[in-house]
Coordinates of C-alpha atoms and ligand atoms in Angstrom, one line a residue:
X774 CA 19.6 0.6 -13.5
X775 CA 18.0 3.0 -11.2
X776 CA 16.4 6.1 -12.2
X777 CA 17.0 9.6 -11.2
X778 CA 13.8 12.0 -10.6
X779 CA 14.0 13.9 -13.6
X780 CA 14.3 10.9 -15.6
X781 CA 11.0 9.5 -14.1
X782 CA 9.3 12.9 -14.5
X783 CA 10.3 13.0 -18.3
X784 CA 8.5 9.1 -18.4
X785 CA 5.4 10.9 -17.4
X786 CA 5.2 13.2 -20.4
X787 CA 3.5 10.5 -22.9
X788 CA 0.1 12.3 -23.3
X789 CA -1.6 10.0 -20.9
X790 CA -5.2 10.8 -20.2
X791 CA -5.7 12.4 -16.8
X792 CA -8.9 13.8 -15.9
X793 CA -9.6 16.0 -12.7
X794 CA -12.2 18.7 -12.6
X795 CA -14.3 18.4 -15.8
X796 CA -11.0 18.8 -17.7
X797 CA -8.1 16.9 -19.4
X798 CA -4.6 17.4 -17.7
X799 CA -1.9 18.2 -19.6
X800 CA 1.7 17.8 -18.1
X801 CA 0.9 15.8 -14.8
X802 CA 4.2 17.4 -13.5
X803 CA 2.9 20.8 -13.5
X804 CA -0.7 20.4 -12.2
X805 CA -1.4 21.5 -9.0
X806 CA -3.7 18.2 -8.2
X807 CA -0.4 16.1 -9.0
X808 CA 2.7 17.9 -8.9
X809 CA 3.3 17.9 -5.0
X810 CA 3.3 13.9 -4.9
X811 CA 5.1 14.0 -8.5
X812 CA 7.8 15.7 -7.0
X813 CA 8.1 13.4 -3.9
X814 CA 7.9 10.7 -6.0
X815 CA 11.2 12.0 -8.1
X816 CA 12.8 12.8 -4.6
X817 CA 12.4 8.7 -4.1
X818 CA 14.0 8.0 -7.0
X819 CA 16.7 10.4 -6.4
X820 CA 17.7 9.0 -3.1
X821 CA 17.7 5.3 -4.5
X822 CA 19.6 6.7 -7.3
X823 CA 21.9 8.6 -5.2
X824 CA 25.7 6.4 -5.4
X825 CA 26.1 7.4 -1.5
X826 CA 23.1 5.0 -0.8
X827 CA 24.1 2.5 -3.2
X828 CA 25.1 -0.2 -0.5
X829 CA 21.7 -0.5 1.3
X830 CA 19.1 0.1 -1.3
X831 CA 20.0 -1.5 -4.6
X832 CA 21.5 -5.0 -5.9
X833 CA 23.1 -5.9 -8.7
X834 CA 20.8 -6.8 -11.7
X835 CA 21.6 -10.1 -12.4
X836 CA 20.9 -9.6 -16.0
X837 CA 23.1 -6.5 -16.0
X838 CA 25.2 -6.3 -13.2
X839 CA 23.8 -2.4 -12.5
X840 CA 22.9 -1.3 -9.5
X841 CA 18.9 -1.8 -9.2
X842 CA 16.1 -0.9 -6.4
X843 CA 16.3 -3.6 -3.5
X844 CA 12.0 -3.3 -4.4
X845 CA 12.6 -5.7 -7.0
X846 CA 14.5 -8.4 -5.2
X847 CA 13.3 -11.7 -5.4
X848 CA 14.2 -13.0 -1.6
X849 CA 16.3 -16.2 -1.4
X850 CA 16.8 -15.9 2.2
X851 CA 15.1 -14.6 5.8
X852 CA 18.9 -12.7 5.1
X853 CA 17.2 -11.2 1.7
X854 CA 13.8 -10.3 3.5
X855 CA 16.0 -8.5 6.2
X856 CA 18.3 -6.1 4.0
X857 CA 15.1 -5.5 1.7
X858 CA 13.0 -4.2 4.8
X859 CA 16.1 -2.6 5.8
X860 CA 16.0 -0.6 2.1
X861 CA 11.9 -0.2 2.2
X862 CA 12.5 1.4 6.0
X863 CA 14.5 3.9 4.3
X864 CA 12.1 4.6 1.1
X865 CA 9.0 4.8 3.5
X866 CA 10.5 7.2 5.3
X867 CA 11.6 9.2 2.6
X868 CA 7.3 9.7 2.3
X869 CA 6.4 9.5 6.2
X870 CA 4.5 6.7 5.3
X871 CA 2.2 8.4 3.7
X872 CA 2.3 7.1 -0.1
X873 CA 1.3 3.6 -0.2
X874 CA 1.3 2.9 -3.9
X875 CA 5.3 4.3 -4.3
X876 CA 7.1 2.5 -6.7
X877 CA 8.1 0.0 -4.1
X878 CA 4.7 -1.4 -3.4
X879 CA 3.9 -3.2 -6.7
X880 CA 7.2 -4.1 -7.6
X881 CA 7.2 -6.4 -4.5
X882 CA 4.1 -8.2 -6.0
X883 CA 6.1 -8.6 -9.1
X884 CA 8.8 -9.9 -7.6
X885 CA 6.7 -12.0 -6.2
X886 CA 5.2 -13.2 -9.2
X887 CA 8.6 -13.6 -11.1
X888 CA 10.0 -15.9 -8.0
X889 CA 6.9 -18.3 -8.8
X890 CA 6.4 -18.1 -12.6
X891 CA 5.1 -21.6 -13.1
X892 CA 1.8 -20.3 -11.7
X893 CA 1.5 -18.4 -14.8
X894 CA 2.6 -21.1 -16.8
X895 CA -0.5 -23.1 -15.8
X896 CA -1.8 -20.9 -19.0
X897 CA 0.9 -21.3 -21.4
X898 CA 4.8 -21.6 -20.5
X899 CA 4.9 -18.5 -22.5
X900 CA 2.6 -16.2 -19.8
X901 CA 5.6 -17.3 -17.3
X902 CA 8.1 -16.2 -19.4
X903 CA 5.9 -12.9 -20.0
X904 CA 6.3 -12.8 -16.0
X905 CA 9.5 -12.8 -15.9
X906 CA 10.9 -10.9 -18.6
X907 CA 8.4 -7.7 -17.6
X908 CA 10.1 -8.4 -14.1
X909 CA 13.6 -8.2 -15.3
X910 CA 12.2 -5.0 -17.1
X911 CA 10.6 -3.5 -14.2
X912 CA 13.6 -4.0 -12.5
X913 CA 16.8 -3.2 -15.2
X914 CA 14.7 0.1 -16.0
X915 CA 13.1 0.7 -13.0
X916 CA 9.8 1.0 -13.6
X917 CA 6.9 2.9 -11.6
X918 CA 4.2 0.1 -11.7
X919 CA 0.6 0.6 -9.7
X920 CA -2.8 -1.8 -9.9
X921 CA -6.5 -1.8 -10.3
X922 CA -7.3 -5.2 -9.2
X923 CA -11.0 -4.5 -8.7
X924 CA -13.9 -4.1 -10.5
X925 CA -15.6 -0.4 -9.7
X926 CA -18.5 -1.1 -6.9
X927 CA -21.4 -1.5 -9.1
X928 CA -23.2 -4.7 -8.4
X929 CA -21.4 -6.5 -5.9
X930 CA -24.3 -9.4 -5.8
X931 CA -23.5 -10.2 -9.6
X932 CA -20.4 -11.8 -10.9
X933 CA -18.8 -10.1 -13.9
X934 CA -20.4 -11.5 -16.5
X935 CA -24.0 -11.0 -15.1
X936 CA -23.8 -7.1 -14.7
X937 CA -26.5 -5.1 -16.5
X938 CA -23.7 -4.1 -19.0
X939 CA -21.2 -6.8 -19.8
X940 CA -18.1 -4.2 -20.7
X941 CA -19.2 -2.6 -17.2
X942 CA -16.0 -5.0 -15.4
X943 CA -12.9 -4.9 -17.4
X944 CA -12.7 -7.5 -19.8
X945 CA -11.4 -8.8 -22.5
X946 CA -13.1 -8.0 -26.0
X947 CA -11.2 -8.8 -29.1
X948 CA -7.7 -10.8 -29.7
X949 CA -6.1 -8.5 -32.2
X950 CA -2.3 -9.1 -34.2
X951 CA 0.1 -9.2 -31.5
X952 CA -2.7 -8.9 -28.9
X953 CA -6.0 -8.4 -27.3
X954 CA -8.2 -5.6 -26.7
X955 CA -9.6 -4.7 -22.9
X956 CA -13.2 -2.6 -22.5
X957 CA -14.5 -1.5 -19.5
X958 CA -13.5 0.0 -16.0
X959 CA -11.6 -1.0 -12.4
X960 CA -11.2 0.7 -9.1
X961 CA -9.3 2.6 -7.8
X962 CA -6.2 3.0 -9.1
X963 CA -3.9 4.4 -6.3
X964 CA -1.1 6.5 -7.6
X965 CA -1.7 5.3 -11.0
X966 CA -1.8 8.7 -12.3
X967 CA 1.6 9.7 -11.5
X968 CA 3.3 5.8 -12.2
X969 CA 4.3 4.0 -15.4
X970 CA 2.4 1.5 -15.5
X971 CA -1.0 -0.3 -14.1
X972 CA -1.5 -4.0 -13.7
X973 CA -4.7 -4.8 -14.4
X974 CA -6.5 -7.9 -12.9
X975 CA -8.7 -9.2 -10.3
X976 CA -8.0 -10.1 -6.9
X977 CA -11.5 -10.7 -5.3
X978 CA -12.9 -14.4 -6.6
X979 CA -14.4 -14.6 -10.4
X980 CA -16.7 -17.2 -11.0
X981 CA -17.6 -19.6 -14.2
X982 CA -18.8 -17.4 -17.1
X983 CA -16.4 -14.5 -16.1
X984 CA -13.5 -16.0 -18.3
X985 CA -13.2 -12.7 -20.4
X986 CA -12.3 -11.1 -16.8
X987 CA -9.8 -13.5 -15.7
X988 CA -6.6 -11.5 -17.0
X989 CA -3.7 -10.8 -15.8
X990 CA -1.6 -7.6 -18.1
X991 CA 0.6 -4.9 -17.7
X992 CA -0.7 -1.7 -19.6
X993 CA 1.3 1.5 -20.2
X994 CA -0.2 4.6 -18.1
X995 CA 0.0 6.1 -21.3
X996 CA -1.5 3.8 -23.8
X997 CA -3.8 5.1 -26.0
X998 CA -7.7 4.2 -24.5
X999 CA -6.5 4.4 -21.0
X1000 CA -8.8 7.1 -19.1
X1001 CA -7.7 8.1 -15.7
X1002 CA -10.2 9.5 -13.6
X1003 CA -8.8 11.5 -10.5
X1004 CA -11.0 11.9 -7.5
X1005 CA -11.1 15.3 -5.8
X1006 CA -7.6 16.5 -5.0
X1007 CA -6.8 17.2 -1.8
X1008 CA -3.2 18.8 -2.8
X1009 CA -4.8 21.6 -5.3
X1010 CA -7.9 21.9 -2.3
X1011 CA -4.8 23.1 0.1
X1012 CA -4.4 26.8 0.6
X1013 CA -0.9 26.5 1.1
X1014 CA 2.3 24.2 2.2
X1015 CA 2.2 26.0 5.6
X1016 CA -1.5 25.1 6.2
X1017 CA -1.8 21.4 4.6
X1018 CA 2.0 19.7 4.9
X1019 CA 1.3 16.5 4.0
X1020 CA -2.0 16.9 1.4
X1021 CA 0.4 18.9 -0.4
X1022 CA 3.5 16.7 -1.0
X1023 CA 1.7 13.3 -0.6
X1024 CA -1.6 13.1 -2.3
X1025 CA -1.0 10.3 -4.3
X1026 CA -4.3 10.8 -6.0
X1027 CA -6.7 7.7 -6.6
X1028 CA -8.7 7.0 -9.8
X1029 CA -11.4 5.2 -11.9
X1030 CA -9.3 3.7 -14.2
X1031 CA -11.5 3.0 -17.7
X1032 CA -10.4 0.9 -20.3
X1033 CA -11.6 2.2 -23.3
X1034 CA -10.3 -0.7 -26.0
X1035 CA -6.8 -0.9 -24.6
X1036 CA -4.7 -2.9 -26.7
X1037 CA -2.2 -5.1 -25.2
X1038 CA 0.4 -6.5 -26.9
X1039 CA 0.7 -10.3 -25.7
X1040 CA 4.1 -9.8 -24.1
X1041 CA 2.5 -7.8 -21.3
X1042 CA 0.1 -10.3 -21.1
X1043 CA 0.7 -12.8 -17.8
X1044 CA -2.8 -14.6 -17.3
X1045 CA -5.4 -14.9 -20.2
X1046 CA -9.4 -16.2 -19.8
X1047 CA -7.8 -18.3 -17.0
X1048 CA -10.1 -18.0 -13.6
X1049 CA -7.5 -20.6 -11.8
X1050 CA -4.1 -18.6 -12.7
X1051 CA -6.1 -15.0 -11.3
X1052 CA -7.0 -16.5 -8.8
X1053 CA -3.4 -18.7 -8.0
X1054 CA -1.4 -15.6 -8.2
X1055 CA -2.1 -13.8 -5.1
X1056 CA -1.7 -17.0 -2.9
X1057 CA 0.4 -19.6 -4.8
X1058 CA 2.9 -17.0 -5.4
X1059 CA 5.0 -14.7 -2.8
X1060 CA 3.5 -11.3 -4.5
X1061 CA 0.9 -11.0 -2.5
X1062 CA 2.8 -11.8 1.1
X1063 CA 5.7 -9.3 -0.1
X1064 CA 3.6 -6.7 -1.6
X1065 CA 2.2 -6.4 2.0
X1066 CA 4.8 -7.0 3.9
X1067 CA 6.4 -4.1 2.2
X1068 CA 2.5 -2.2 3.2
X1069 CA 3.5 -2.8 6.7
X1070 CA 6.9 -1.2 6.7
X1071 CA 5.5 1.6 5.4
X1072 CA 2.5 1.5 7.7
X1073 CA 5.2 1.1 10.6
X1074 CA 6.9 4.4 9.3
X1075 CA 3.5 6.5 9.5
X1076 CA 2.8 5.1 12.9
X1077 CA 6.1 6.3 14.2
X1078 CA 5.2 10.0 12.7
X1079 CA 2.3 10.2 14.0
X1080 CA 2.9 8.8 17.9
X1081 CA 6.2 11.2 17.1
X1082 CA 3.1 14.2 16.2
X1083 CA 1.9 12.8 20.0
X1084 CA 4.9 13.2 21.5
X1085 CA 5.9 16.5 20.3
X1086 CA 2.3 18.0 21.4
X1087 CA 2.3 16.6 24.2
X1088 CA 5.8 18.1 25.4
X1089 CA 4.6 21.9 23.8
X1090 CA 1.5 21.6 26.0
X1091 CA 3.6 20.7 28.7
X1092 CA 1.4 17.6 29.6
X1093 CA 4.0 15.2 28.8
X1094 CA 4.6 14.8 32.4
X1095 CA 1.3 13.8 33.6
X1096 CA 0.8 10.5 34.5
X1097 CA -2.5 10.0 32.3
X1098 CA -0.8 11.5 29.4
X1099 CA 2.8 9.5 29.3
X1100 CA -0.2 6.1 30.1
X1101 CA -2.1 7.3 26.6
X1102 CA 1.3 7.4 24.6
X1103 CA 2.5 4.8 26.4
X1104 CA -0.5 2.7 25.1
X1105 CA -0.1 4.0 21.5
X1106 CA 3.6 3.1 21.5
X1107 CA 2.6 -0.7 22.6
X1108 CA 0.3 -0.4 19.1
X1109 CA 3.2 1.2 17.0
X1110 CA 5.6 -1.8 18.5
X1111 CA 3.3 -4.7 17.8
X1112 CA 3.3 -2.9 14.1
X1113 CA 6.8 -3.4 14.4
X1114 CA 7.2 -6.6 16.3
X1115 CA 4.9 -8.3 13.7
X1116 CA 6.6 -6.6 10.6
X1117 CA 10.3 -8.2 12.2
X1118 CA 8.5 -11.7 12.8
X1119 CA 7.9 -12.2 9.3
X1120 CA 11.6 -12.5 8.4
X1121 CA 12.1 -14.5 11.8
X1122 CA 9.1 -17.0 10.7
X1123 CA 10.3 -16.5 6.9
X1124 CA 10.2 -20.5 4.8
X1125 CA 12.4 -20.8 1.7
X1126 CA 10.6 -23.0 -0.5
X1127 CA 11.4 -25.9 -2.8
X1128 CA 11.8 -23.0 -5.9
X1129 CA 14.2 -21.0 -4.0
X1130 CA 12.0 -18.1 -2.8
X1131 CA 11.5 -16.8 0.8
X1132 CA 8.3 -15.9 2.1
X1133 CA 7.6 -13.3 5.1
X1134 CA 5.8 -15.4 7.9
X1135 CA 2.0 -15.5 6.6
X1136 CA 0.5 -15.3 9.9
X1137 CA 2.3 -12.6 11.4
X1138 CA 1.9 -10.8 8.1
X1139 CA -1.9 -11.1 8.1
X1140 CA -2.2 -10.6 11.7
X1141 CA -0.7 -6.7 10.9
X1142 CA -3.4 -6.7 8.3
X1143 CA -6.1 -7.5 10.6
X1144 CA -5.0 -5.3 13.0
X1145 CA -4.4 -2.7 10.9
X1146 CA -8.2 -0.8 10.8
X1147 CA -8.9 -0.8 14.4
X1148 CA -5.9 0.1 15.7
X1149 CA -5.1 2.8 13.4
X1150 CA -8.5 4.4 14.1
X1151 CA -7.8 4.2 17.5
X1152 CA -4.7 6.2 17.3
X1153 CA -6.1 8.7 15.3
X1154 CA -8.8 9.2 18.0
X1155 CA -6.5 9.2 20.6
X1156 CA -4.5 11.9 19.4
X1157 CA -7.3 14.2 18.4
X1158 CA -7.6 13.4 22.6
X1159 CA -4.5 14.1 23.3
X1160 CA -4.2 17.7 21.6
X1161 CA -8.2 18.8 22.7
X1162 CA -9.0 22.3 21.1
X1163 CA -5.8 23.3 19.9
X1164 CA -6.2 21.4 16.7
X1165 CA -8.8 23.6 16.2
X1166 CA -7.9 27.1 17.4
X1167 CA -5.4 27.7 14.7
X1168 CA -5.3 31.2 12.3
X1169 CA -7.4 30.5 9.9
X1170 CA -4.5 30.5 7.3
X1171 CA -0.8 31.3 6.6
X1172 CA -2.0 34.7 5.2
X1173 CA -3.2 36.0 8.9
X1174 CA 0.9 35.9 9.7
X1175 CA 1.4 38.2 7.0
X1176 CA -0.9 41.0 8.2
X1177 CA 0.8 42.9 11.1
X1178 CA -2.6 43.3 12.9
X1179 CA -3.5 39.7 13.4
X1180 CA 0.1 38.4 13.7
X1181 CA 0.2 40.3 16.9
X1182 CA -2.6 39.1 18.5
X1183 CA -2.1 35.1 17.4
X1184 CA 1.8 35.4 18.1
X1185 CA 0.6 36.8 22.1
X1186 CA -2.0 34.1 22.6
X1187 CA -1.2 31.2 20.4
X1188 CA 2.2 30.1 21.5
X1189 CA 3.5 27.8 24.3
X1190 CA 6.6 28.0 26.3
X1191 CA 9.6 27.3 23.9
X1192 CA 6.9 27.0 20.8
X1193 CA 6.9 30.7 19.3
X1194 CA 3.2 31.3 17.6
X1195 CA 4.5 29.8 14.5
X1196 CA 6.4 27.0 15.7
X1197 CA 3.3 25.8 17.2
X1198 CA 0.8 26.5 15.1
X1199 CA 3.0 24.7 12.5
X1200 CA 3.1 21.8 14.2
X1201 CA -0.3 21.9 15.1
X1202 CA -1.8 22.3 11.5
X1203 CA 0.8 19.0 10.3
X1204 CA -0.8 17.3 13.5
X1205 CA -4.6 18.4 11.5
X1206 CA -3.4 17.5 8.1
X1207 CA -2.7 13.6 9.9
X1208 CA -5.6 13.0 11.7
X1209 CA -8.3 15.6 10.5
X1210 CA -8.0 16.9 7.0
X1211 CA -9.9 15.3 4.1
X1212 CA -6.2 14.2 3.2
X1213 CA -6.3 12.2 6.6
X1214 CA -9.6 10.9 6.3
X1215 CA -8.6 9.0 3.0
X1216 CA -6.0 8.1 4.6
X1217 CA -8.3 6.2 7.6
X1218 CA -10.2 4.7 4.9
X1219 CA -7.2 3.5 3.1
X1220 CA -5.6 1.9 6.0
X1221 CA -8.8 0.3 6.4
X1222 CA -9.3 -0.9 2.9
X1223 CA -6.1 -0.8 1.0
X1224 CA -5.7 -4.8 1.8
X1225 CA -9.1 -5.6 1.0
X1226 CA -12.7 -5.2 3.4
X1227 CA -11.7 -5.8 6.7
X1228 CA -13.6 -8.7 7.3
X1229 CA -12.2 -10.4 3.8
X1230 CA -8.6 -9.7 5.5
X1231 CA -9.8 -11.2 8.7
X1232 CA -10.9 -14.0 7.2
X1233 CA -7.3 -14.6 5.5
X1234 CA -6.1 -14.3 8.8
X1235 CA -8.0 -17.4 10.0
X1236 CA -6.9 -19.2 6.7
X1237 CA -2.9 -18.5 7.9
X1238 CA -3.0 -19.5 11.3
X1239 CA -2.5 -22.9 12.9
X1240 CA -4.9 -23.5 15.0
X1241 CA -3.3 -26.5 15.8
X1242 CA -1.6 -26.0 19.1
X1243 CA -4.4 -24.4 20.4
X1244 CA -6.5 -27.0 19.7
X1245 CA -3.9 -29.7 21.3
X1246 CA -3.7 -28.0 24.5
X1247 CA -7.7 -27.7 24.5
X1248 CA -7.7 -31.4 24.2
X1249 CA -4.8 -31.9 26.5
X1250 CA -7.1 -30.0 29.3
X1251 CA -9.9 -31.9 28.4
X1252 CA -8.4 -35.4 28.6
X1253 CA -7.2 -34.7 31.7
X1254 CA -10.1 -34.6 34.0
X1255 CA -13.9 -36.1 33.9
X1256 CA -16.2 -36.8 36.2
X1257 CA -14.1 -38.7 38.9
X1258 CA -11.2 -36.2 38.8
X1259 CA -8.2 -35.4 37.5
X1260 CA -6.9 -38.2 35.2
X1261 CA -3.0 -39.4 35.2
X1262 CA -2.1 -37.6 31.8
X1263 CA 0.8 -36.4 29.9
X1264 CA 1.4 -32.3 30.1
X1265 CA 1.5 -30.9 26.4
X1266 CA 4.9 -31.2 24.9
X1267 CA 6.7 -28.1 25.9
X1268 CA 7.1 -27.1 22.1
X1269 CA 3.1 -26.3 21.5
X1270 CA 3.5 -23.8 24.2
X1271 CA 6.5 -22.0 22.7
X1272 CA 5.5 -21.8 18.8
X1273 CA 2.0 -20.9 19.0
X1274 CA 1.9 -19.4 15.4
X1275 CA 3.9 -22.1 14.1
X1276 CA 2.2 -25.5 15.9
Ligands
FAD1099 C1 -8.2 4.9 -0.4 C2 -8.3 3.6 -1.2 C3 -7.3 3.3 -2.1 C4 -7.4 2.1 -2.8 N1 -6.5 1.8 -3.7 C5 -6.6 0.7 -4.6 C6 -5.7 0.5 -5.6 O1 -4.7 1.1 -5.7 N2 -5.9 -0.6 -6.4 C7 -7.0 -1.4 -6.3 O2 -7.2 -2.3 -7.1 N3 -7.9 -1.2 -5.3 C8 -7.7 -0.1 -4.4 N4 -8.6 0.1 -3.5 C9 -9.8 -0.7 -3.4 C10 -9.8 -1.7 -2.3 O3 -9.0 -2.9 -2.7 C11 -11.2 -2.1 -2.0 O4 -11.8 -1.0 -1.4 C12 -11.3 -3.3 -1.1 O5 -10.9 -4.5 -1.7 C13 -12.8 -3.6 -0.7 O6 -13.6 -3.6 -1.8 P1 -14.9 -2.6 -1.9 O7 -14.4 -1.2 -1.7 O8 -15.6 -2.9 -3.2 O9 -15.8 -2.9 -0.7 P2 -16.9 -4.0 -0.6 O10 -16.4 -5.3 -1.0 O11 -18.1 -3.5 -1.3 O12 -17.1 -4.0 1.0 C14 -17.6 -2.9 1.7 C15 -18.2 -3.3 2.9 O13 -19.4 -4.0 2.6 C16 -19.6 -5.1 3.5 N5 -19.6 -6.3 2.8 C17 -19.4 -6.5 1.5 N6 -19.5 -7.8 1.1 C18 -19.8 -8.5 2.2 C19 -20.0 -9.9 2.5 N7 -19.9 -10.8 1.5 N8 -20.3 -10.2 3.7 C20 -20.3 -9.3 4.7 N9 -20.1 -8.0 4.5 C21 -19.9 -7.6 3.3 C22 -18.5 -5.0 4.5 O14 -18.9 -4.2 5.6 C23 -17.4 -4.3 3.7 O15 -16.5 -3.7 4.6 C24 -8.5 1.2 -2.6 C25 -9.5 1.5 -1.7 C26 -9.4 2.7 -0.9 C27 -10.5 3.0 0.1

């Protein structure tokens, strides 16, 4: 059944191995580097645990009959994509957005994977029912799962198998009693800190001779061998709540992630020395579709804070009014809605397949992801426009309130009509920590990377859409003219030029 925060702050006690700053972290929940996004994280599960929400974020286990997170449905129907978005809505918001490895994010690829078990059973009917029983676990106990599905950026011209080092890629190197034994490293574990548990496999393409690669496993955060290394933290870097809003509560930490001989007992086990299954579960499976779908709700959320950061700016500065001004957010709200718009499409254009399972619309689902860099760049740009100098003229911290001198001076000359000095410098330093902080720029380049390299997305795109219609009427316009003028043809069938995703 759910989980409240205190019980998923207790699960993080199991002497994992956290390392940050040339030292070993002891209790994640108390570190400074961790404990703002611990806490949000525990406020998530508090609000799915919470009986008043009951109705629109959980289901009942079927296993159990309990009530469970709505992130580890496996949609039946566009009706089941809709009340699940309708329950991520609500989680994403309950971060802004801003954590994009929650405990809703890999749970959907699970889901995903459970839905479509036989792809695992390509390996051994056993790996499927490994799938689905870690599912059913996930879900009954619900379970804060993250990934490292990439190797770290070594050698990108080399396969696995053909680095200087073969334990540099994480691999398998021993089948023990019970299980096998993984060596070596992955990037960049998102969250994986603060969660339960890490898949560990590959989603970019392996190659003949990386068979000790191909796995597919869930691994306890806390198993012994598991070495977590935490980049620079941008929570325990932040002088106070006042100054840095969001790098407080929402660094959700990313890490090298080194598996230093991880044994993993076979049950966790879902793909073994098997390059087709890695490589079938992203695609021959819904995970990967819902894992991003879920992504674009929450990349949907953060939109609306920020053009709601634009808005509120733009009102205090009093140029909310001019016609330039209401044209810039007007053109940022025509991004956020085609965020949206796309995110909707994918339960309109949802198939149910022959095993039961309901898949967001692929295209429009891609389409978001290949969007996604560019235009949130662009917004982050034309904010920083929008609010000129301000978001720099700011007291230097928190601390200048507190001494009587300075306070005097910025509460005369750093105020706006309506927006007393620290109303608006408040506003004004959340509006930094979203488009200026180190916090926001990992955030720029993990809206530009968190779905893969930009032009490995873009290429999915063209893989998911039907360029069939397009391609009719180009030969419908063709056909109908040559050389002696317009030829006595057919106008395309009226349905090509209302489905152009679909064909
Ligand atoms: C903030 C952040 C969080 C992340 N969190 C996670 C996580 O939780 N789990 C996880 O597994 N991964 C995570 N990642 C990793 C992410 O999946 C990868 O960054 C992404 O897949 C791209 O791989 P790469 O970084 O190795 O870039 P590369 O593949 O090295 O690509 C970098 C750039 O090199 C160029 N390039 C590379 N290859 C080619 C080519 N063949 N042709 C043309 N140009 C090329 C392109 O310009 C490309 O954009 C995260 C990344 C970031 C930035």
């Amino acid at each position: 059944m759910t989980r409240s925060g205190d019980q998923y702050l207790e699960g993080l006690r199991d002497g994992r191995q956290v390392f940050i700053d040339g030292e070993l972290v002891g209790d994640i929940t108390r570190h400074p580097a961790f404990k703002g996004a611990v806490r949000s994280v525990a406020a998530l599960y508090d609000t799915v645990d919470d009986k008043a929400n009951r109705d629109q974020l959980t289901f009942a286990s079927p296993a159990t009959g309990e009530p469970v997170s709505l992130a580890h449905l496996i949609p039946r129907s566009p009706a089941d994509l809709t009340r699940r978005r309708i329950a991520l809505k609500v989680m994403a918001e309950q971060t802004f957005g801003l954590m994009g490895r929650g405990p809703e994010h890999v749970a959907g690829f699970l889901a995903g994977f459970a839905g479509h078990s036989h792809v695992f059973a390509a390996g051994g009917e056993h790996f499927a029912r490994n799938v689905e029983a870690f599912h059913a676990k996930a879900r009954d106990e619900d379970l804060y799962m993250t990934y490292t599905i990439l190797p770290p950026q070594i050698d990108r011209s080399k396969p696995a198998h053909q680095q200087a080092d073969p334990h540099l890629y994480a691999g398998v190197v021993a089948e023990r009693d019970g299980g096998i034994v993984v060596r070596g490293a992955q990037m960049l574990g998102t969250g994986t800190a603060i969660s339960d548990y890490v898949y560990l496999s590959n989603i970019a393409p392996l190659q003949p001779g990386d068979e000790a690669y191909a796995l597919a496993a869930m691994v306890p955060v806390g198993a012994p061998g598991v070495k977590i290394y935490a980049r620079r933290s941008y929570a325990a870097a932040s002088s106070s709540l006042f100054d840095y809003p969001v790098s407080a509560r929402f660094d959700e930490t990313d890490s090298l992630l080194v598996y230093d001989d991880v044994f993993v007992p076979w049950e966790h086990v879902f793909a073994y020395r098997n390059l087709d299954v890695v490589k079938r579960q992203w695609f021959a499976t819904a995970g990967h579709l819902l894992g991003n779908n879920q992504a674009q709700i929450r990349f949907w959320t953060k939109l609306e804070f920020l053009i709601g950061l634009a808005h509120r700016v733009a009102e205090m500065n009093g140029s909310v009014n001019l016609p330039p001004v209401k044209g810039a957010l007007g053109e940022m709200a025509a991004q956020v809605a085609t965020v949206t718009g796309l995110v909707l499409a994918q339960e309109q254009h949802a198939t149910v397949d022959e095993h039961g399972v309901a898949w967001p619309g692929r295209a429009e689902c891609f389409a978001n992801m290949a969007l996604q860099p560019d235009l949130y760049a662009k917004l982050l740009v034309m904010i920083r426009d929008l609010c000129g100098g301000g978001l720099i003229q700011l007291p230097s911290s928190a601390n200048d309130f507190a001494n009587p001198a300075i306070a005097a001076d910025v509460n005369r000359f750093v105020q706006s009509p309506g927006y007393p000095a620290t109303e608006r410098v408040k506003l004004l330093k959340l509006v930094w920590d979203m488009v200026g902080s180190e916090f926001a720029s990992r955030h720029h380049q993990y809206e530009m990377f968190y779905a893969g390299a930009p032009f490995v997305v873009k290429m999915r795109m063209y893989d998911a859409y039907d360029f069939g219609a397009g391609r009719r009427l180009v030969d419908t316009m063709l056909d109908s003219y040559d050389l002696s003028g317009l030829r006595d043809t057919a106008l395309p069938p009226a349905g090509d030029a209302l489905d152009p995703v679909r064909g």
